[in-house]
Coordinates of C-alpha atoms in Angstrom, one line a residue:
Chain A
M1 CA 0.0 0.0 0.0
T2 CA 1.2 3.5 -0.7
R3 CA -0.2 6.9 0.2
V4 CA 2.1 9.4 -1.5
L5 CA 2.1 13.1 -0.7
R6 CA 4.5 15.2 -2.7
L7 CA 6.0 17.7 -0.4
A8 CA 8.2 20.8 -0.7
A9 CA 10.5 22.6 1.7
A10 CA 10.7 26.3 0.8
Q11 CA 13.8 27.5 2.5
M12 CA 14.2 31.3 2.5
G13 CA 17.4 33.2 2.4
P14 CA 17.8 36.2 4.7
T15 CA 15.1 38.9 5.0
S16 CA 16.5 42.2 6.1
R17 CA 14.7 44.3 8.7
T18 CA 14.2 46.9 5.9
E19 CA 12.9 44.6 3.2
P20 CA 9.4 45.7 2.2
R21 CA 6.6 43.1 2.8
A22 CA 5.8 43.1 -0.9
V23 CA 9.3 41.9 -1.8
T24 CA 9.2 39.2 0.8
L25 CA 5.8 38.0 -0.4
D26 CA 7.0 38.0 -4.0
R27 CA 9.9 35.7 -3.0
M28 CA 7.5 33.4 -1.2
I29 CA 5.2 33.3 -4.2
R30 CA 8.1 32.4 -6.5
L31 CA 9.1 29.6 -4.2
L32 CA 5.5 28.4 -4.1
E33 CA 5.4 28.4 -7.9
A34 CA 8.7 26.6 -8.3
A35 CA 7.4 23.9 -5.9
A36 CA 4.1 23.6 -7.7
A37 CA 5.9 23.3 -11.0
D38 CA 7.7 20.3 -9.6
G39 CA 4.4 18.8 -8.5
A40 CA 4.4 19.6 -4.8
Q41 CA 1.0 19.5 -3.1
L42 CA 2.1 21.0 0.2
V43 CA 4.8 23.7 0.6
V44 CA 6.5 24.4 4.0
F45 CA 7.8 27.9 4.7
P46 CA 10.0 29.0 7.7
E47 CA 9.1 30.4 11.1
L48 CA 8.2 34.1 11.0
A49 CA 8.4 33.9 7.3
F50 CA 6.9 37.3 6.5
T51 CA 9.5 39.3 8.4
T52 CA 13.1 39.4 9.5
F53 CA 13.8 37.4 12.7
F54 CA 12.8 40.6 14.7
P55 CA 13.2 39.1 18.2
R56 CA 16.9 39.9 17.8
W57 CA 16.0 43.6 18.1
L58 CA 14.6 45.6 20.9
L59 CA 11.9 47.3 18.9
D60 CA 9.8 50.4 19.5
D61 CA 6.0 49.8 19.7
A62 CA 5.4 50.9 16.1
E63 CA 7.9 48.5 14.5
L64 CA 6.9 45.7 16.8
L65 CA 3.2 46.1 15.9
A66 CA 4.1 46.2 12.2
S67 CA 5.8 42.7 12.6
F68 CA 2.5 41.1 13.7
E69 CA -0.5 39.8 11.7
T70 CA -3.8 40.7 13.2
A71 CA -5.7 38.2 11.1
M72 CA -4.8 35.3 8.8
P73 CA -5.1 35.9 5.9
N74 CA -5.0 39.7 5.7
P75 CA -4.3 42.1 2.9
G76 CA -0.5 41.9 3.5
V77 CA -0.4 38.2 2.8
Q78 CA -3.5 37.7 0.6
P79 CA -1.5 37.4 -2.7
L80 CA 0.3 34.3 -1.3
F81 CA -3.1 32.7 -0.3
D82 CA -4.6 33.6 -3.7
R83 CA -1.7 32.2 -5.7
A84 CA -1.7 29.0 -3.7
R85 CA -5.4 28.4 -4.1
A86 CA -5.0 29.1 -7.9
L87 CA -2.3 26.5 -8.0
G88 CA -4.2 24.0 -5.8
V89 CA -1.3 23.9 -3.4
G90 CA -1.4 24.0 0.4
F91 CA 1.2 25.5 2.7
Y92 CA 2.6 25.8 6.2
V93 CA 3.8 29.2 7.2
G94 CA 5.0 30.7 10.5
Y95 CA 4.0 34.2 11.5
A96 CA 3.8 36.6 14.4
E97 CA 0.2 36.5 15.6
L98 CA -1.6 39.4 17.4
T99 CA -5.0 38.4 18.7
P100 CA -8.0 40.7 19.0
A101 CA -7.5 40.5 22.8
G102 CA -4.0 41.7 22.4
Q103 CA -2.2 38.4 22.9
R104 CA 1.0 37.8 20.9
F105 CA 2.1 34.3 19.8
N106 CA 4.8 32.8 17.6
S107 CA 2.4 30.9 15.4
S108 CA 2.0 28.7 12.4
I109 CA -0.9 27.6 10.2
T110 CA -1.4 24.9 7.6
V111 CA -3.6 26.0 4.7
G112 CA -5.3 23.4 2.5
P113 CA -5.3 23.3 -1.3
D114 CA -8.7 25.2 -1.3
G115 CA -7.3 28.0 0.9
A116 CA -9.0 26.8 4.1
I117 CA -7.0 26.9 7.3
L118 CA -6.6 23.3 8.4
G119 CA -4.7 23.7 11.6
K120 CA -3.1 26.3 13.8
Y121 CA -0.2 26.1 16.3
R122 CA 1.3 28.5 18.8
K123 CA 5.0 27.9 19.8
V124 CA 5.3 26.4 23.2
H125 CA 9.1 26.3 23.7
L126 CA 10.1 30.0 23.5
P127 CA 13.9 30.5 23.9
G128 CA 15.6 33.7 24.8
S129 CA 14.9 36.2 27.6
V130 CA 12.3 38.8 28.6
E131 CA 14.8 41.5 29.4
P132 CA 17.5 42.6 26.9
R133 CA 21.0 41.5 27.6
P134 CA 22.9 44.7 28.4
G135 CA 25.6 45.5 25.9
D136 CA 24.7 42.8 23.4
R137 CA 24.1 43.9 19.8
F138 CA 21.8 41.0 19.0
Q139 CA 19.1 40.0 21.4
Q140 CA 16.8 36.9 21.6
L141 CA 13.6 38.4 23.0
E142 CA 11.0 35.8 22.2
K143 CA 10.1 35.5 25.9
R144 CA 9.4 39.3 25.8
Y145 CA 7.5 39.5 22.5
F146 CA 5.4 36.3 22.7
E147 CA 3.3 34.4 25.2
Y148 CA 3.8 30.7 25.6
G149 CA 1.6 28.8 23.1
D150 CA -1.8 27.9 24.7
L151 CA -3.0 25.3 22.2
G152 CA -0.9 22.4 23.2
F153 CA 0.1 20.1 20.3
P154 CA -3.0 19.5 18.3
A155 CA -2.7 17.0 15.5
F156 CA -5.1 17.3 12.6
R157 CA -6.1 15.6 9.4
G158 CA -5.1 16.8 6.0
P159 CA -7.5 16.5 3.0
Q160 CA -8.2 13.4 1.0
A161 CA -6.2 15.0 -1.9
W162 CA -3.2 14.6 0.3
Q163 CA -4.1 11.0 1.4
S164 CA -5.7 12.2 4.6
P165 CA -2.4 12.4 6.5
I166 CA -2.3 13.1 10.3
L167 CA -0.3 16.3 10.5
G168 CA 1.5 18.1 13.3
M169 CA 3.2 21.5 13.5
L170 CA 6.1 22.8 15.6
V171 CA 8.0 26.0 15.4
C172 CA 11.8 26.3 15.6
N173 CA 13.1 25.5 19.1
D174 CA 10.1 23.1 19.7
R175 CA 11.9 20.7 17.4
R176 CA 14.6 20.1 20.0
W177 CA 12.0 19.0 22.6
P178 CA 11.1 15.3 22.5
E179 CA 8.1 15.9 24.7
A180 CA 6.5 18.0 21.9
W181 CA 7.2 15.3 19.3
R182 CA 5.8 12.6 21.6
A183 CA 2.6 14.6 22.2
Y184 CA 2.0 14.4 18.4
G185 CA 3.3 10.8 18.2
L186 CA 0.6 9.9 20.7
Q187 CA -1.9 11.2 18.1
G188 CA -0.4 9.1 15.4
V189 CA 1.3 11.9 13.5
E190 CA 2.5 10.9 10.0
L191 CA 4.0 14.2 8.9
M192 CA 5.6 16.9 11.1
L193 CA 5.8 20.4 9.6
M194 CA 8.4 22.8 11.2
G195 CA 9.9 26.2 10.3
Y196 CA 12.9 27.8 12.1
N197 CA 15.3 30.7 12.4
S198 CA 18.4 29.4 14.2
A199 CA 21.4 31.5 14.9
A200 CA 24.5 30.1 13.2
Y201 CA 26.7 31.0 16.2
D202 CA 26.4 33.2 19.2
P203 CA 27.1 36.7 17.8
N204 CA 27.8 37.9 21.3
G205 CA 30.4 35.2 21.9
G206 CA 28.7 33.5 24.9
N207 CA 28.6 30.0 23.3
T208 CA 31.2 27.8 21.6
E209 CA 29.0 26.3 19.0
D210 CA 29.7 27.1 15.3
A211 CA 27.4 26.9 12.2
A212 CA 28.4 23.4 11.3
L213 CA 27.6 22.1 14.8
R214 CA 24.3 23.9 15.0
T215 CA 23.3 22.6 11.6
F216 CA 24.2 19.1 12.7
H217 CA 22.0 19.6 15.9
S218 CA 19.1 20.8 13.8
T219 CA 19.3 17.9 11.4
L220 CA 19.9 15.4 14.2
V221 CA 16.8 16.3 16.2
A222 CA 14.6 16.1 13.0
Q223 CA 16.0 12.7 12.2
A224 CA 15.9 11.1 15.6
N225 CA 12.5 12.4 16.6
A226 CA 11.0 11.5 13.3
Y227 CA 12.4 7.9 13.8
M228 CA 11.2 7.7 17.4
N229 CA 7.7 8.7 16.4
A230 CA 7.6 6.9 13.1
T231 CA 6.7 10.0 11.2
W232 CA 7.8 12.0 8.1
A233 CA 9.3 15.4 9.0
V234 CA 10.1 18.5 7.1
S235 CA 12.2 21.2 8.8
V236 CA 12.6 24.5 7.0
A237 CA 15.0 27.4 7.7
K238 CA 15.2 31.0 7.1
A239 CA 18.9 31.1 6.4
G240 CA 21.9 33.4 5.8
D241 CA 23.0 36.8 7.0
E242 CA 20.2 39.0 8.3
D243 CA 21.7 42.4 9.0
G244 CA 24.8 41.0 10.5
S245 CA 23.3 38.1 12.4
A246 CA 23.9 34.7 10.7
L247 CA 21.2 32.0 10.5
I248 CA 21.9 28.3 9.7
G249 CA 20.3 26.6 6.7
G250 CA 20.1 22.9 6.5
S251 CA 16.4 22.6 5.7
C252 CA 15.6 18.9 5.3
I253 CA 13.0 16.3 4.6
V254 CA 13.3 13.2 6.7
D255 CA 11.6 9.8 6.4
P256 CA 10.1 7.7 9.3
N257 CA 13.4 5.8 9.6
G258 CA 15.1 9.1 10.4
V259 CA 16.9 9.0 7.0
L260 CA 17.5 12.3 5.2
V261 CA 15.6 12.3 1.9
A262 CA 16.6 15.8 0.9
Q263 CA 18.7 18.7 2.4
A264 CA 19.3 22.3 1.3
K265 CA 22.7 23.1 0.0
T266 CA 22.6 26.9 0.1
L267 CA 21.7 29.7 2.6
E268 CA 19.4 31.2 0.0
D269 CA 15.8 30.8 -1.3
E270 CA 15.8 27.1 -2.2
V271 CA 13.1 24.5 -2.9
L272 CA 13.4 20.8 -1.9
V273 CA 10.8 18.4 -3.2
A274 CA 10.2 14.7 -2.2
D275 CA 7.5 12.1 -2.5
C276 CA 6.5 11.0 1.0
D277 CA 4.8 7.6 1.3
L278 CA 2.7 8.1 4.4
D279 CA 2.3 4.3 4.8
A280 CA 6.1 4.1 5.4
C281 CA 5.1 5.2 8.9
R282 CA 3.2 2.0 9.5
Q283 CA 6.1 -0.4 10.3
G284 CA 7.5 1.8 13.0
K285 CA 4.1 2.5 14.5
E286 CA 3.1 -1.2 14.5
K287 CA 6.4 -2.7 15.7
M288 CA 9.3 -0.9 17.4
F289 CA 7.2 2.1 18.4
N290 CA 3.9 0.4 19.1
F291 CA 3.2 2.7 22.0
A292 CA 0.2 0.7 23.4
A293 CA 2.4 -2.4 23.7
H294 CA 5.6 -0.9 25.0
R295 CA 5.2 2.5 26.7
R296 CA 5.3 2.5 30.6
P297 CA 3.8 5.9 31.6
E298 CA 3.9 5.0 35.3
H299 CA 7.6 5.6 35.1
Y300 CA 7.3 8.9 33.2
R301 CA 5.8 11.0 36.1
R302 CA 8.9 13.0 36.5
L303 CA 8.3 14.5 33.0
V304 CA 5.2 16.3 34.2
D305 CA 5.8 16.5 37.9
Q306 CA 8.9 18.7 37.7
V307 CA 10.0 21.5 35.4
G308 CA 13.7 21.8 35.9
A309 CA 16.4 19.3 36.9
V310 CA 16.6 18.0 40.5
L311 CA 20.0 16.5 41.1
P312 CA 20.6 13.3 43.2
A313 CA 22.2 13.8 46.6
Chain B
M1 CA 37.0 23.7 34.2
T2 CA 37.4 20.1 33.2
R3 CA 36.3 16.9 35.0
V4 CA 37.7 14.1 32.9
L5 CA 36.6 10.5 33.3
R6 CA 38.3 8.0 31.0
L7 CA 35.7 5.6 29.7
A8 CA 35.7 2.3 27.8
A9 CA 33.1 0.6 25.7
A10 CA 33.7 -3.2 25.8
Q11 CA 31.8 -4.5 22.9
M12 CA 31.4 -8.3 22.9
G13 CA 31.3 -10.5 19.8
P14 CA 28.7 -13.3 19.8
T15 CA 28.2 -15.7 22.7
S16 CA 26.9 -19.0 21.6
R17 CA 24.1 -20.7 23.6
T18 CA 26.6 -23.5 24.3
E19 CA 29.6 -21.3 25.3
P20 CA 30.6 -22.2 28.9
R21 CA 30.3 -19.3 31.4
A22 CA 34.0 -19.5 32.2
V23 CA 34.9 -18.8 28.6
T24 CA 32.6 -15.8 28.5
L25 CA 33.9 -14.5 31.7
D26 CA 37.5 -14.9 30.5
R27 CA 36.6 -12.8 27.4
M28 CA 35.1 -10.1 29.6
I29 CA 38.2 -10.1 31.8
R30 CA 40.5 -9.7 28.8
L31 CA 38.4 -6.8 27.6
L32 CA 38.6 -5.2 31.1
E33 CA 42.3 -5.6 31.2
A34 CA 42.7 -4.1 27.7
A35 CA 40.6 -1.1 28.7
A36 CA 42.5 -0.7 32.0
A37 CA 45.8 -0.9 30.2
D38 CA 44.6 2.0 28.1
G39 CA 43.8 4.0 31.3
A40 CA 40.0 3.5 31.4
Q41 CA 38.4 4.0 34.8
L42 CA 34.9 2.7 33.9
V43 CA 34.2 -0.1 31.4
V44 CA 30.8 -0.6 29.9
F45 CA 29.7 -4.2 28.9
P46 CA 26.6 -5.1 27.0
E47 CA 23.1 -6.2 28.0
L48 CA 22.9 -9.8 29.2
A49 CA 26.6 -9.9 29.0
F50 CA 27.2 -13.3 30.7
T51 CA 25.0 -15.3 28.3
T52 CA 23.8 -15.6 24.8
F53 CA 20.7 -13.5 24.0
F54 CA 18.5 -16.3 25.3
P55 CA 15.1 -14.5 24.9
R56 CA 15.4 -15.6 21.2
W57 CA 14.8 -19.2 22.4
L58 CA 11.8 -20.9 24.1
L59 CA 13.8 -22.5 26.9
D60 CA 12.9 -25.3 29.3
D61 CA 12.9 -24.4 33.0
A62 CA 16.4 -25.7 33.7
E63 CA 18.1 -23.8 30.9
L64 CA 16.1 -20.6 31.7
L65 CA 17.1 -20.8 35.3
A66 CA 20.7 -21.3 34.4
S67 CA 20.6 -18.0 32.4
F68 CA 19.8 -16.0 35.5
E69 CA 21.9 -14.6 38.4
T70 CA 20.5 -15.1 41.8
A71 CA 22.8 -12.6 43.5
M72 CA 25.3 -10.1 42.3
P73 CA 28.1 -10.9 42.6
N74 CA 28.0 -14.6 42.7
P75 CA 30.6 -17.4 42.2
G76 CA 29.9 -17.5 38.5
V77 CA 30.9 -13.8 38.0
Q78 CA 33.3 -13.3 40.9
P79 CA 36.5 -13.4 38.9
L80 CA 35.4 -10.4 36.9
F81 CA 34.6 -8.5 40.1
D82 CA 37.9 -9.5 41.6
R83 CA 40.0 -8.5 38.6
A84 CA 38.2 -5.2 38.3
R85 CA 38.8 -4.3 41.9
A86 CA 42.5 -5.4 41.6
L87 CA 42.8 -3.0 38.6
G88 CA 40.8 -0.3 40.4
V89 CA 38.4 -0.2 37.5
G90 CA 34.6 0.1 37.7
F91 CA 32.1 -1.4 35.2
Y92 CA 28.5 -1.4 34.0
V93 CA 27.2 -4.9 33.1
G94 CA 23.8 -6.2 32.0
Y95 CA 22.5 -9.5 33.4
A96 CA 19.4 -11.5 33.9
E97 CA 18.3 -11.1 37.5
L98 CA 16.3 -13.6 39.6
T99 CA 15.2 -12.2 42.9
P100 CA 14.8 -14.2 46.1
A101 CA 11.0 -13.7 45.7
G102 CA 11.2 -15.3 42.2
Q103 CA 10.9 -12.1 40.1
R104 CA 12.9 -11.9 36.9
F105 CA 14.3 -8.7 35.5
N106 CA 16.6 -7.7 32.6
S107 CA 18.9 -5.7 34.8
S108 CA 22.2 -3.8 35.0
I109 CA 24.5 -2.6 37.7
T110 CA 27.3 -0.2 37.9
V111 CA 30.2 -1.3 40.1
G112 CA 32.7 1.2 41.5
P113 CA 36.5 1.0 41.5
D114 CA 36.4 -0.6 45.0
G115 CA 33.9 -3.3 44.0
A116 CA 30.9 -1.7 45.6
I117 CA 27.6 -1.7 43.6
L118 CA 26.8 2.0 43.0
G119 CA 23.5 1.7 41.2
K120 CA 21.1 -0.8 39.8
Y121 CA 18.6 -0.6 37.0
R122 CA 15.8 -2.9 35.7
K123 CA 14.8 -2.6 32.0
V124 CA 11.5 -0.8 31.6
H125 CA 10.9 -1.0 27.9
L126 CA 10.7 -4.8 27.2
P127 CA 10.2 -5.6 23.5
G128 CA 8.9 -8.8 22.1
S129 CA 6.0 -11.0 23.1
V130 CA 4.8 -13.2 25.9
E131 CA 3.7 -16.1 23.7
P132 CA 6.1 -17.6 21.1
R133 CA 5.3 -16.7 17.5
P134 CA 4.3 -19.9 15.9
G135 CA 6.6 -21.2 13.2
D136 CA 9.3 -18.7 13.8
R137 CA 12.8 -20.1 14.4
F138 CA 13.9 -17.1 16.4
Q139 CA 11.7 -15.6 19.1
Q140 CA 11.8 -12.4 21.1
L141 CA 10.4 -13.5 24.5
E142 CA 11.5 -10.7 26.8
K143 CA 7.9 -10.0 27.8
R144 CA 7.7 -13.7 28.8
Y145 CA 10.9 -14.0 30.7
F146 CA 11.1 -10.7 32.4
E147 CA 8.8 -8.4 34.4
Y148 CA 8.8 -4.7 33.6
G149 CA 11.4 -2.8 35.6
D150 CA 10.1 -1.5 38.8
L151 CA 12.9 0.9 39.8
G152 CA 12.0 3.7 37.4
F153 CA 15.0 5.7 36.1
P154 CA 17.2 6.3 39.2
A155 CA 20.2 8.5 38.6
F156 CA 23.1 8.2 41.0
R157 CA 26.5 9.7 41.8
G158 CA 29.8 8.1 40.8
P159 CA 32.8 8.3 43.1
Q160 CA 35.1 11.3 43.5
A161 CA 37.8 9.3 41.6
W162 CA 35.5 9.6 38.6
Q163 CA 34.9 13.3 39.2
S164 CA 31.6 12.6 41.0
P165 CA 29.5 12.2 37.8
I166 CA 25.7 11.9 37.7
L167 CA 25.2 8.5 36.1
G168 CA 22.2 6.9 34.5
M169 CA 21.6 3.4 33.1
L170 CA 19.4 2.1 30.4
V171 CA 19.2 -1.4 28.8
C172 CA 18.9 -2.0 25.1
N173 CA 15.5 -1.0 23.8
D174 CA 15.2 1.7 26.5
R175 CA 17.6 3.8 24.5
R176 CA 15.0 4.4 21.8
W177 CA 12.5 5.9 24.3
P178 CA 13.0 9.6 24.9
E179 CA 10.9 9.5 28.0
A180 CA 13.5 7.3 29.6
W181 CA 16.3 9.7 28.7
R182 CA 14.3 12.7 29.9
A183 CA 13.6 11.1 33.3
Y184 CA 17.4 11.0 33.7
G185 CA 17.9 14.4 32.1
L186 CA 15.6 15.8 34.8
Q187 CA 18.1 14.4 37.4
G188 CA 21.0 16.2 35.7
V189 CA 22.5 13.1 34.1
E190 CA 26.1 13.6 32.8
L191 CA 26.9 10.1 31.6
M192 CA 24.4 7.5 30.3
L193 CA 25.5 3.8 30.4
M194 CA 23.8 1.4 28.0
G195 CA 24.2 -2.1 26.8
Y196 CA 22.3 -3.8 24.0
N197 CA 21.6 -6.9 21.9
S198 CA 19.8 -5.7 18.8
A199 CA 18.9 -8.1 15.9
A200 CA 20.6 -7.0 12.7
Y201 CA 17.5 -7.9 10.6
D202 CA 14.3 -9.8 11.2
P203 CA 15.4 -13.4 10.8
N204 CA 11.8 -14.4 10.2
G205 CA 11.3 -11.9 7.4
G206 CA 8.6 -9.7 9.0
N207 CA 10.5 -6.5 8.8
T208 CA 12.2 -4.6 6.0
E209 CA 15.1 -3.1 8.0
D210 CA 18.6 -4.3 7.3
A211 CA 21.8 -4.2 9.5
A212 CA 23.0 -0.9 8.2
L213 CA 19.7 0.8 8.9
R214 CA 19.4 -0.8 12.3
T215 CA 22.9 0.3 13.2
F216 CA 22.0 3.8 12.0
H217 CA 19.0 3.8 14.3
S218 CA 21.0 2.7 17.3
T219 CA 23.6 5.4 16.7
L220 CA 21.0 8.0 16.0
V221 CA 19.1 7.6 19.2
A222 CA 22.3 7.7 21.3
Q223 CA 23.4 10.9 19.5
A224 CA 20.1 12.8 19.6
N225 CA 19.1 11.8 23.1
A226 CA 22.6 12.6 24.4
Y227 CA 22.3 16.1 22.8
M228 CA 18.7 16.7 24.0
N229 CA 19.7 15.9 27.6
A230 CA 23.2 17.4 27.4
T231 CA 24.9 14.2 28.6
W232 CA 27.7 11.9 27.5
A233 CA 26.5 8.5 26.5
V234 CA 28.1 5.1 25.9
S235 CA 26.1 2.4 24.1
V236 CA 27.6 -1.0 23.9
A237 CA 26.6 -4.0 21.8
K238 CA 26.8 -7.7 21.9
A239 CA 27.4 -8.1 18.2
G240 CA 27.8 -10.7 15.4
D241 CA 26.2 -14.1 14.7
E242 CA 24.8 -15.9 17.7
D243 CA 23.8 -19.4 16.5
G244 CA 22.3 -18.1 13.3
S245 CA 20.8 -14.9 14.6
A246 CA 22.7 -11.8 13.7
L247 CA 23.2 -8.9 16.0
I248 CA 24.4 -5.4 15.0
G249 CA 27.5 -3.8 16.4
G250 CA 28.1 -0.1 16.3
S251 CA 29.0 0.4 19.9
C252 CA 29.7 4.1 20.4
I253 CA 30.7 6.9 22.8
V254 CA 28.8 10.1 22.2
D255 CA 29.5 13.6 23.6
P256 CA 26.9 16.1 25.0
N257 CA 26.6 17.7 21.5
G258 CA 25.5 14.3 20.1
V259 CA 28.8 14.0 18.3
L260 CA 30.3 10.5 17.9
V261 CA 33.6 10.4 19.7
A262 CA 34.3 6.7 19.0
Q263 CA 32.5 3.8 17.3
A264 CA 33.2 0.1 16.9
K265 CA 34.5 -1.1 13.6
T266 CA 33.9 -4.9 14.1
L267 CA 31.3 -7.4 15.2
E268 CA 33.8 -8.9 17.6
D269 CA 35.2 -8.3 21.1
E270 CA 36.5 -4.7 20.8
V271 CA 37.4 -1.9 23.2
L272 CA 36.8 1.8 22.6
V273 CA 38.3 4.3 25.0
A274 CA 37.7 8.0 25.3
D275 CA 38.3 10.9 27.7
C276 CA 34.9 12.3 28.7
D277 CA 35.0 15.9 30.1
L278 CA 31.9 15.9 32.2
D279 CA 31.9 19.7 32.3
A280 CA 31.2 19.6 28.6
C281 CA 27.6 19.0 29.6
R282 CA 27.3 22.4 31.3
Q283 CA 26.7 24.6 28.2
G284 CA 23.7 22.5 27.1
K285 CA 22.3 22.3 30.5
E286 CA 22.6 26.0 31.2
K287 CA 21.5 27.3 27.8
M288 CA 19.5 25.4 25.1
F289 CA 18.3 22.7 27.5
N290 CA 17.9 24.8 30.6
F291 CA 14.8 22.8 31.6
A292 CA 13.7 25.2 34.4
A293 CA 13.6 28.1 32.0
H294 CA 12.1 26.4 28.9
R295 CA 10.1 23.2 29.6
R296 CA 6.3 23.5 29.7
P297 CA 5.0 20.4 31.5
E298 CA 1.4 21.7 31.4
H299 CA 1.4 20.7 27.7
Y300 CA 3.0 17.3 28.3
R301 CA 0.1 15.6 30.0
R302 CA -0.6 13.3 27.1
L303 CA 2.7 11.6 27.8
V304 CA 1.4 10.2 31.1
D305 CA -2.3 10.3 30.6
Q306 CA -2.3 7.8 27.7
V307 CA -0.3 4.8 26.8
G308 CA -1.0 4.2 23.1
A309 CA -1.8 6.5 20.3
V310 CA -5.3 8.1 20.0
L311 CA -5.9 9.4 16.5
P312 CA -7.7 12.6 15.6
A313 CA -11.2 12.3 14.2

């Protein structure tokens, strides 16, 4: 049996803080068209795809507000939605969400081939700090600009045209947290969609990791968590140098064995396409990772009963 | 700051069902001596190191009983304990445990340089089946021969001579379960000790995975779970052909970045040695995987509230 969904990762090169929204949207539409021309049915864009990675800056209220979407879609993103529907292609995209009640989240949606929003996710694992680090040129202010996601990890079904896959979404740092993957694994996820902006190194010198090691980390967590949950995964970067702050690339598509099917070679706008047989998840879900047969939650209490580490005496 | 523990992985080649215990023990002592000669302070042996991987056979009561240890140490393993103490070397070893009350577990212990047992673990994630699969030459009867481990995931401190590391133990299939790693991660584990016997392929033809893919899986989960918990890990195989059933090798030592420091090249008795700087765990524990700052257990309830997968409508 095969249930094949043709999938694209639409990696984006850097988006400067001063790049007009129309330019960014045009880049995204060109990536969408390239993926559709290669037969892709679902295109995955990065986290915060419509803007620069603005949490690196301490912004005034006007610039901060301009980075957020107050509805989805809205006039500033409508051309992408229109082009996608015309092509009959769906997409995942990450964006900064401002709710009518004034809450701000680092969110993503998955849009079906008919333009309907199929699922929504709000990032749970926010890195960074609330207060700016004194003296640092580049900040990581996600804990300041966003609330923690309040939707949990809600899996959802894709349309029949996609072979009715069970889909899950994560945003950036979430992909390093096995709890998040397992919450979806326990809903039978068959395809995990993820966008990210990950610094290539610590621009302030507080960390010894370089771009090669960080790209390895990013790829490793996609591979291993896909394997341990017997799911396809696609993990998509905004890459390259954004106003002096470097982001890793390494966007990838991973099969349910954790094997890399495709990986980006550049730090620019780049499309990867792969045929994903969703039934390739079945062997893992029925044997090695047959959760009903093998999990022992009575020994996992520590995962929910404590937040931080508690060391032995 | 550096806190260096010199560690050895003592991979074992196949142990036939008919191999006398004394022969097996002599092999283990030779591995121990080789590791000690290379300066190792702690030597990690495989799962069920004193016997063949007997859960592949439906055994009569006498042969089953003979595969178990009724105390640790006992006369049948005492020479290993004696030689280790004489060399001032500690070790991890997996064995089949029969308790005075008649309970059977797939267990491991860590023995200090003075011969004292520092920690004990009983395998939680038992693969296989209770009933033999009709018509199959090779079984996987761990669920028949063992009870599920009842000790949880108890981290413990190693001695000052080892730089007082926080140690954790897993056995074989446990290493594929991120819940198990996280339970130790939440105790600040700095070095995870693991032995395994993993079939190189399905000898009965019910699975499409080959030896290369299974070795990749084994290495991948050690790397990613070490990274995601910012811990060193050593994962040690019993390898090669045991009476017609092939086991993967691939024993490895992994650093807290998930990077392979050493990996076995053979399917035979083979020693790997590496210097492990326990303070290399600190960057991960304090930044990316600062659990107190970044975990959100309110969204992890599904991990303990359900055992098997529950699919969306």
